[in-house]
Amino acid sequence: MTGPAVLLLDAAGPESAALARAAAARGQQVHAATAEAARREPTAKFAGQVITDFTRPDRAVEQITAYARHHDVGAVLTVNEYLTELASLVCAELGLPGNDPHLAHAARDKAAMARVLAGAGVRIPYTRLARDDGELHDALHDRQVGFPCVIKPAAGAGSAGVIVVTALAEAAPAAVAARSAHQTDGGEGHTGIVVQAYAAGTEYSVESVTQNGTTTHLAITRKATTSGPCRVETGHSLPVCLPPSTAAALHQEVRTAIQAVGIRNGASHTEVVLDPAGRCTVIEIAARLGAGHIGILLRHALGIDVFAALLDVALGRPAAFAPTACGHATVRFITSPRTGRLTSLSRVPEQGPGVPFVRWRAAVGDLVHAARANTDRLGCFVVTGQDADEVEERADALRRRIRIQVEPLPAAGGPGQVRLARREAIAW
Ligand SMILES: Nc1ncnc2c1ncn2[C@@H]1O[C@H](COP(=O)(O)OP(=O)(O)OP(=O)(O)O)[C@@H](O)[C@H]1O
Ligand SMILES: [Mg+2]
């Protein structure tokens, strides 16, 4: 093995596996910091791992930096949104390329994010933090919030506990759901919820990589979500070609947001809404690669090896982000029509030409949920090709072929008890 070692904070999931493969392909040793070795199946072979408690950031920084020094680690990365703040602290402590540790919380905590982005002049939905019922009452009666509005955990991810509320009467149960959707993997102190004005329009995300404070936008992604109170992501398509002036304004707004939350070295995924007049509102920014297989879409549509590029950024080496292809790629996520037992699943797309990736994690017999969060999704497939319209039509046709049967749950305690789908098995 040659070159400095790489340390991944939380090595679970397909994006971590892709980073580990990219590092191993260059002959670099890969280590993992993990919360509890026994509970998480490693997605790749690691040279070693440090077990730590991610909910105790001070101790975690100490343990991880001691381990990193001992193993000549030259790059620290994470694709886990809950750990981006910790990654910035570890990088700063080790003197490795990373993000500003004093601002990193603003890419995690949506109340801090709103303050910092508004302070930098970024257009965002009007946002109020509600730490208790009194603040919730005040926020809901604030005319700048209005209805519909969105209630969500201040430090959530994966759309868990994010609820669109159309009237005052819906707010109390939404607040309970948002409060109970607290993170399991991150630091302490993020227990509040935020109440946000609703930004109407079309949703996009911007995938960017920043190196030494200079940002390259890799693609604009069109995003599809469920409608109704819960907004679960059902698809991503890239690259999107917007009118040049709209794209330029969008990129400028995103660059300002990236700088404002202290992203200096690493990936970012910025979610925006464009209104019919082409005005951009930033819904949120995360200091990580877009989840939902956006790395795979970048590779197949644009020929960008984002994982190799992110390793170079983390190592402080010149990184290549230039597209080498001009195709189109989309991922479709499949959700259950209702909560119940999955009794049959057929006509699922198969991996092959033009369908480079299929992942189906819910099995017949599992208890599945009508989609309330991204973790409730049952599976997904990626479709690629040269022509955007053709790719989208093929993806829609493949989606329509899938047959899913979900039976209502039997009465509690009665015969035919169902097996609960492991949440982490369908968490991506
Ligand atoms: N203020 C808003 N106006 C309109 N829609 C919103 C707003 N806030 C959230 N949404 C919708 O809810 C979805 C999830 O919200 P948000 O991105 O804030 O939560 P999250 O848990 O960080 O999600 P993820 O980690 O999946 O990106 C958004 O993609 C969007 O569809
Ligand atoms: Mg989001």
PDB file of N, CA and C in Angstrom, residues 285-337:
ATOM      1  N   ILE A 285     -28.722  23.509   2.857  1.00  0.00           N
ATOM      2  CA  ILE A 285     -27.413  23.156   2.312  1.00  0.00           C
ATOM      3  C   ILE A 285     -26.775  22.126   3.238  1.00  0.00           C
ATOM      4  N   ALA A 286     -26.151  21.108   2.638  1.00  0.00           N
ATOM      5  CA  ALA A 286     -25.477  20.083   3.433  1.00  0.00           C
ATOM      6  C   ALA A 286     -24.027  19.980   2.967  1.00  0.00           C
ATOM      7  N   ALA A 287     -23.121  19.796   3.914  1.00  0.00           N
ATOM      8  CA  ALA A 287     -21.682  19.739   3.604  1.00  0.00           C
ATOM      9  C   ALA A 287     -21.274  18.307   3.291  1.00  0.00           C
ATOM     10  N   ARG A 288     -21.926  17.748   2.303  1.00  0.00           N
ATOM     11  CA  ARG A 288     -21.668  16.357   1.915  1.00  0.00           C
ATOM     12  C   ARG A 288     -22.143  16.177   0.483  1.00  0.00           C
ATOM     13  N   LEU A 289     -21.709  15.058  -0.097  1.00  0.00           N
ATOM     14  CA  LEU A 289     -22.213  14.673  -1.407  1.00  0.00           C
ATOM     15  C   LEU A 289     -23.715  14.405  -1.307  1.00  0.00           C
ATOM     16  N   GLY A 290     -24.455  14.767  -2.337  1.00  0.00           N
ATOM     17  CA  GLY A 290     -25.884  14.452  -2.354  1.00  0.00           C
ATOM     18  C   GLY A 290     -26.088  12.954  -2.205  1.00  0.00           C
ATOM     19  N   ALA A 291     -27.027  12.580  -1.351  1.00  0.00           N
ATOM     20  CA  ALA A 291     -27.326  11.153  -1.179  1.00  0.00           C
ATOM     21  C   ALA A 291     -28.238  10.705  -2.333  1.00  0.00           C
ATOM     22  N   GLY A 292     -28.827   9.534  -2.199  1.00  0.00           N
ATOM     23  CA  GLY A 292     -29.755   9.077  -3.242  1.00  0.00           C
ATOM     24  C   GLY A 292     -29.038   8.735  -4.534  1.00  0.00           C
ATOM     25  N   HIS A 293     -27.795   8.265  -4.435  1.00  0.00           N
ATOM     26  CA  HIS A 293     -27.041   7.771  -5.596  1.00  0.00           C
ATOM     27  C   HIS A 293     -26.685   8.846  -6.603  1.00  0.00           C
ATOM     28  N   ILE A 294     -26.584  10.078  -6.136  1.00  0.00           N
ATOM     29  CA  ILE A 294     -26.213  11.172  -7.035  1.00  0.00           C
ATOM     30  C   ILE A 294     -24.786  10.972  -7.565  1.00  0.00           C
ATOM     31  N   GLY A 295     -23.910  10.339  -6.759  1.00  0.00           N
ATOM     32  CA  GLY A 295     -22.550  10.031  -7.242  1.00  0.00           C
ATOM     33  C   GLY A 295     -22.584   9.126  -8.466  1.00  0.00           C
ATOM     34  N   ILE A 296     -23.499   8.146  -8.454  1.00  0.00           N
ATOM     35  CA  ILE A 296     -23.628   7.241  -9.600  1.00  0.00           C
ATOM     36  C   ILE A 296     -24.149   8.010 -10.819  1.00  0.00           C
ATOM     37  N   LEU A 297     -25.106   8.896 -10.580  1.00  0.00           N
ATOM     38  CA  LEU A 297     -25.654   9.689 -11.702  1.00  0.00           C
ATOM     39  C   LEU A 297     -24.565  10.558 -12.320  1.00  0.00           C
ATOM     40  N   LEU A 298     -23.718  11.170 -11.492  1.00  0.00           N
ATOM     41  CA  LEU A 298     -22.643  12.030 -12.010  1.00  0.00           C
ATOM     42  C   LEU A 298     -21.681  11.218 -12.870  1.00  0.00           C
ATOM     43  N   ARG A 299     -21.405   9.998 -12.427  1.00  0.00           N
ATOM     44  CA  ARG A 299     -20.462   9.163 -13.181  1.00  0.00           C
ATOM     45  C   ARG A 299     -21.047   8.776 -14.540  1.00  0.00           C
ATOM     46  N   HIS A 300     -22.314   8.321 -14.531  1.00  0.00           N
ATOM     47  CA  HIS A 300     -22.881   7.813 -15.784  1.00  0.00           C
ATOM     48  C   HIS A 300     -23.280   8.925 -16.747  1.00  0.00           C
ATOM     49  N   ALA A 301     -23.776  10.029 -16.234  1.00  0.00           N
ATOM     50  CA  ALA A 301     -24.229  11.102 -17.136  1.00  0.00           C
ATOM     51  C   ALA A 301     -23.057  11.948 -17.618  1.00  0.00           C
ATOM     52  N   LEU A 302     -22.141  12.276 -16.690  1.00  0.00           N
ATOM     53  CA  LEU A 302     -21.123  13.281 -17.012  1.00  0.00           C
ATOM     54  C   LEU A 302     -19.701  12.733 -16.981  1.00  0.00           C
ATOM     55  N   GLY A 303     -19.547  11.474 -16.605  1.00  0.00           N
ATOM     56  CA  GLY A 303     -18.209  10.884 -16.562  1.00  0.00           C
ATOM     57  C   GLY A 303     -17.345  11.454 -15.450  1.00  0.00           C
ATOM     58  N   ILE A 304     -17.979  12.028 -14.425  1.00  0.00           N
ATOM     59  CA  ILE A 304     -17.200  12.597 -13.309  1.00  0.00           C
ATOM     60  C   ILE A 304     -17.062  11.535 -12.219  1.00  0.00           C
ATOM     61  N   ASP A 305     -15.830  11.227 -11.852  1.00  0.00           N
ATOM     62  CA  ASP A 305     -15.600  10.317 -10.724  1.00  0.00           C
ATOM     63  C   ASP A 305     -15.520  11.167  -9.458  1.00  0.00           C
ATOM     64  N   VAL A 306     -16.686  11.437  -8.898  1.00  0.00           N
ATOM     65  CA  VAL A 306     -16.746  12.378  -7.776  1.00  0.00           C
ATOM     66  C   VAL A 306     -16.061  11.801  -6.541  1.00  0.00           C
ATOM     67  N   PHE A 307     -16.037  10.486  -6.426  1.00  0.00           N
ATOM     68  CA  PHE A 307     -15.410   9.886  -5.246  1.00  0.00           C
ATOM     69  C   PHE A 307     -13.897  10.077  -5.289  1.00  0.00           C
ATOM     70  N   ALA A 308     -13.302   9.873  -6.476  1.00  0.00           N
ATOM     71  CA  ALA A 308     -11.860  10.118  -6.621  1.00  0.00           C
ATOM     72  C   ALA A 308     -11.559  11.598  -6.378  1.00  0.00           C
ATOM     73  N   ALA A 309     -12.412  12.460  -6.895  1.00  0.00           N
ATOM     74  CA  ALA A 309     -12.190  13.906  -6.730  1.00  0.00           C
ATOM     75  C   ALA A 309     -12.265  14.292  -5.248  1.00  0.00           C
ATOM     76  N   LEU A 310     -13.223  13.727  -4.540  1.00  0.00           N
ATOM     77  CA  LEU A 310     -13.358  14.067  -3.111  1.00  0.00           C
ATOM     78  C   LEU A 310     -12.167  13.565  -2.304  1.00  0.00           C
ATOM     79  N   LEU A 311     -11.635  12.412  -2.696  1.00  0.00           N
ATOM     80  CA  LEU A 311     -10.431  11.924  -2.013  1.00  0.00           C
ATOM     81  C   LEU A 311      -9.277  12.900  -2.232  1.00  0.00           C
ATOM     82  N   ASP A 312      -9.120  13.375  -3.485  1.00  0.00           N
ATOM     83  CA  ASP A 312      -8.038  14.322  -3.768  1.00  0.00           C
ATOM     84  C   ASP A 312      -8.215  15.604  -2.959  1.00  0.00           C
ATOM     85  N   VAL A 313      -9.448  16.091  -2.873  1.00  0.00           N
ATOM     86  CA  VAL A 313      -9.693  17.310  -2.089  1.00  0.00           C
ATOM     87  C   VAL A 313      -9.297  17.065  -0.631  1.00  0.00           C
ATOM     88  N   ALA A 314      -9.703  15.913  -0.103  1.00  0.00           N
ATOM     89  CA  ALA A 314      -9.414  15.621   1.306  1.00  0.00           C
ATOM     90  C   ALA A 314      -7.926  15.433   1.562  1.00  0.00           C
ATOM     91  N   LEU A 315      -7.205  14.992   0.532  1.00  0.00           N
ATOM     92  CA  LEU A 315      -5.754  14.803   0.661  1.00  0.00           C
ATOM     93  C   LEU A 315      -4.979  16.090   0.374  1.00  0.00           C
ATOM     94  N   GLY A 316      -5.669  17.101  -0.166  1.00  0.00           N
ATOM     95  CA  GLY A 316      -4.990  18.347  -0.521  1.00  0.00           C
ATOM     96  C   GLY A 316      -4.246  18.246  -1.839  1.00  0.00           C
ATOM     97  N   ARG A 317      -4.717  17.340  -2.724  1.00  0.00           N
ATOM     98  CA  ARG A 317      -4.093  17.198  -4.043  1.00  0.00           C
ATOM     99  C   ARG A 317      -4.992  17.835  -5.100  1.00  0.00           C
ATOM    100  N   PRO A 318      -4.441  18.231  -6.253  1.00  0.00           N
ATOM    101  CA  PRO A 318      -5.294  18.783  -7.319  1.00  0.00           C
ATOM    102  C   PRO A 318      -6.374  17.775  -7.701  1.00  0.00           C
ATOM    103  N   ALA A 319      -7.608  18.220  -7.801  1.00  0.00           N
ATOM    104  CA  ALA A 319      -8.724  17.301  -8.068  1.00  0.00           C
ATOM    105  C   ALA A 319      -9.333  17.609  -9.426  1.00  0.00           C
ATOM    106  N   ALA A 320      -9.802  16.552 -10.124  1.00  0.00           N
ATOM    107  CA  ALA A 320     -10.394  16.718 -11.468  1.00  0.00           C
ATOM    108  C   ALA A 320     -11.903  16.570 -11.380  1.00  0.00           C
ATOM    109  N   PHE A 321     -12.620  17.630 -11.783  1.00  0.00           N
ATOM    110  CA  PHE A 321     -14.094  17.568 -11.760  1.00  0.00           C
ATOM    111  C   PHE A 321     -14.696  17.745 -13.144  1.00  0.00           C
ATOM    112  N   ALA A 322     -13.860  17.920 -14.169  1.00  0.00           N
ATOM    113  CA  ALA A 322     -14.401  18.278 -15.482  1.00  0.00           C
ATOM    114  C   ALA A 322     -15.200  17.122 -16.070  1.00  0.00           C
ATOM    115  N   PRO A 323     -16.373  17.406 -16.658  1.00  0.00           N
ATOM    116  CA  PRO A 323     -17.144  16.331 -17.284  1.00  0.00           C
ATOM    117  C   PRO A 323     -16.383  15.731 -18.455  1.00  0.00           C
ATOM    118  N   THR A 324     -16.536  14.423 -18.640  1.00  0.00           N
ATOM    119  CA  THR A 324     -15.915  13.762 -19.791  1.00  0.00           C
ATOM    120  C   THR A 324     -16.989  13.072 -20.632  1.00  0.00           C
ATOM    121  N   ALA A 325     -18.248  13.298 -20.294  1.00  0.00           N
ATOM    122  CA  ALA A 325     -19.369  12.735 -21.061  1.00  0.00           C
ATOM    123  C   ALA A 325     -20.511  13.740 -21.025  1.00  0.00           C
ATOM    124  N   CYS A 326     -21.490  13.583 -21.915  1.00  0.00           N
ATOM    125  CA  CYS A 326     -22.631  14.523 -21.883  1.00  0.00           C
ATOM    126  C   CYS A 326     -23.936  13.757 -22.051  1.00  0.00           C
ATOM    127  N   GLY A 327     -24.152  12.787 -21.191  1.00  0.00           N
ATOM    128  CA  GLY A 327     -25.385  12.007 -21.210  1.00  0.00           C
ATOM    129  C   GLY A 327     -26.357  12.501 -20.154  1.00  0.00           C
ATOM    130  N   HIS A 328     -27.271  11.613 -19.778  1.00  0.00           N
ATOM    131  CA  HIS A 328     -28.308  11.954 -18.795  1.00  0.00           C
ATOM    132  C   HIS A 328     -28.510  10.734 -17.898  1.00  0.00           C
ATOM    133  N   ALA A 329     -28.826  10.967 -16.646  1.00  0.00           N
ATOM    134  CA  ALA A 329     -29.062   9.843 -15.725  1.00  0.00           C
ATOM    135  C   ALA A 329     -30.160  10.210 -14.737  1.00  0.00           C
ATOM    136  N   THR A 330     -30.930   9.208 -14.367  1.00  0.00           N
ATOM    137  CA  THR A 330     -31.999   9.440 -13.387  1.00  0.00           C
ATOM    138  C   THR A 330     -32.098   8.250 -12.450  1.00  0.00           C
ATOM    139  N   VAL A 331     -32.463   8.527 -11.216  1.00  0.00           N
ATOM    140  CA  VAL A 331     -32.762   7.454 -10.262  1.00  0.00           C
ATOM    141  C   VAL A 331     -34.225   7.590  -9.864  1.00  0.00           C
ATOM    142  N   ARG A 332     -34.920   6.459  -9.838  1.00  0.00           N
ATOM    143  CA  ARG A 332     -36.314   6.435  -9.380  1.00  0.00           C
ATOM    144  C   ARG A 332     -36.368   5.614  -8.089  1.00  0.00           C
ATOM    145  N   PHE A 333     -36.973   6.172  -7.062  1.00  0.00           N
ATOM    146  CA  PHE A 333     -37.173   5.446  -5.800  1.00  0.00           C
ATOM    147  C   PHE A 333     -38.604   4.936  -5.752  1.00  0.00           C
ATOM    148  N   ILE A 334     -38.751   3.735  -5.235  1.00  0.00           N
ATOM    149  CA  ILE A 334     -40.074   3.119  -5.162  1.00  0.00           C
ATOM    150  C   ILE A 334     -40.562   3.175  -3.721  1.00  0.00           C
ATOM    151  N   THR A 335     -41.794   3.656  -3.571  1.00  0.00           N
ATOM    152  CA  THR A 335     -42.373   3.739  -2.228  1.00  0.00           C
ATOM    153  C   THR A 335     -43.579   2.799  -2.151  1.00  0.00           C
ATOM    154  N   SER A 336     -43.950   2.461  -0.935  1.00  0.00           N
ATOM    155  CA  SER A 336     -45.091   1.576  -0.749  1.00  0.00           C
ATOM    156  C   SER A 336     -46.387   2.381  -0.838  1.00  0.00           C
ATOM    157  N   PRO A 337     -47.418   1.800  -1.468  1.00  0.00           N
ATOM    158  CA  PRO A 337     -48.694   2.530  -1.555  1.00  0.00           C
ATOM    159  C   PRO A 337     -49.373   2.692  -0.197  1.00  0.00           C
TER     160      PRO A 337
END
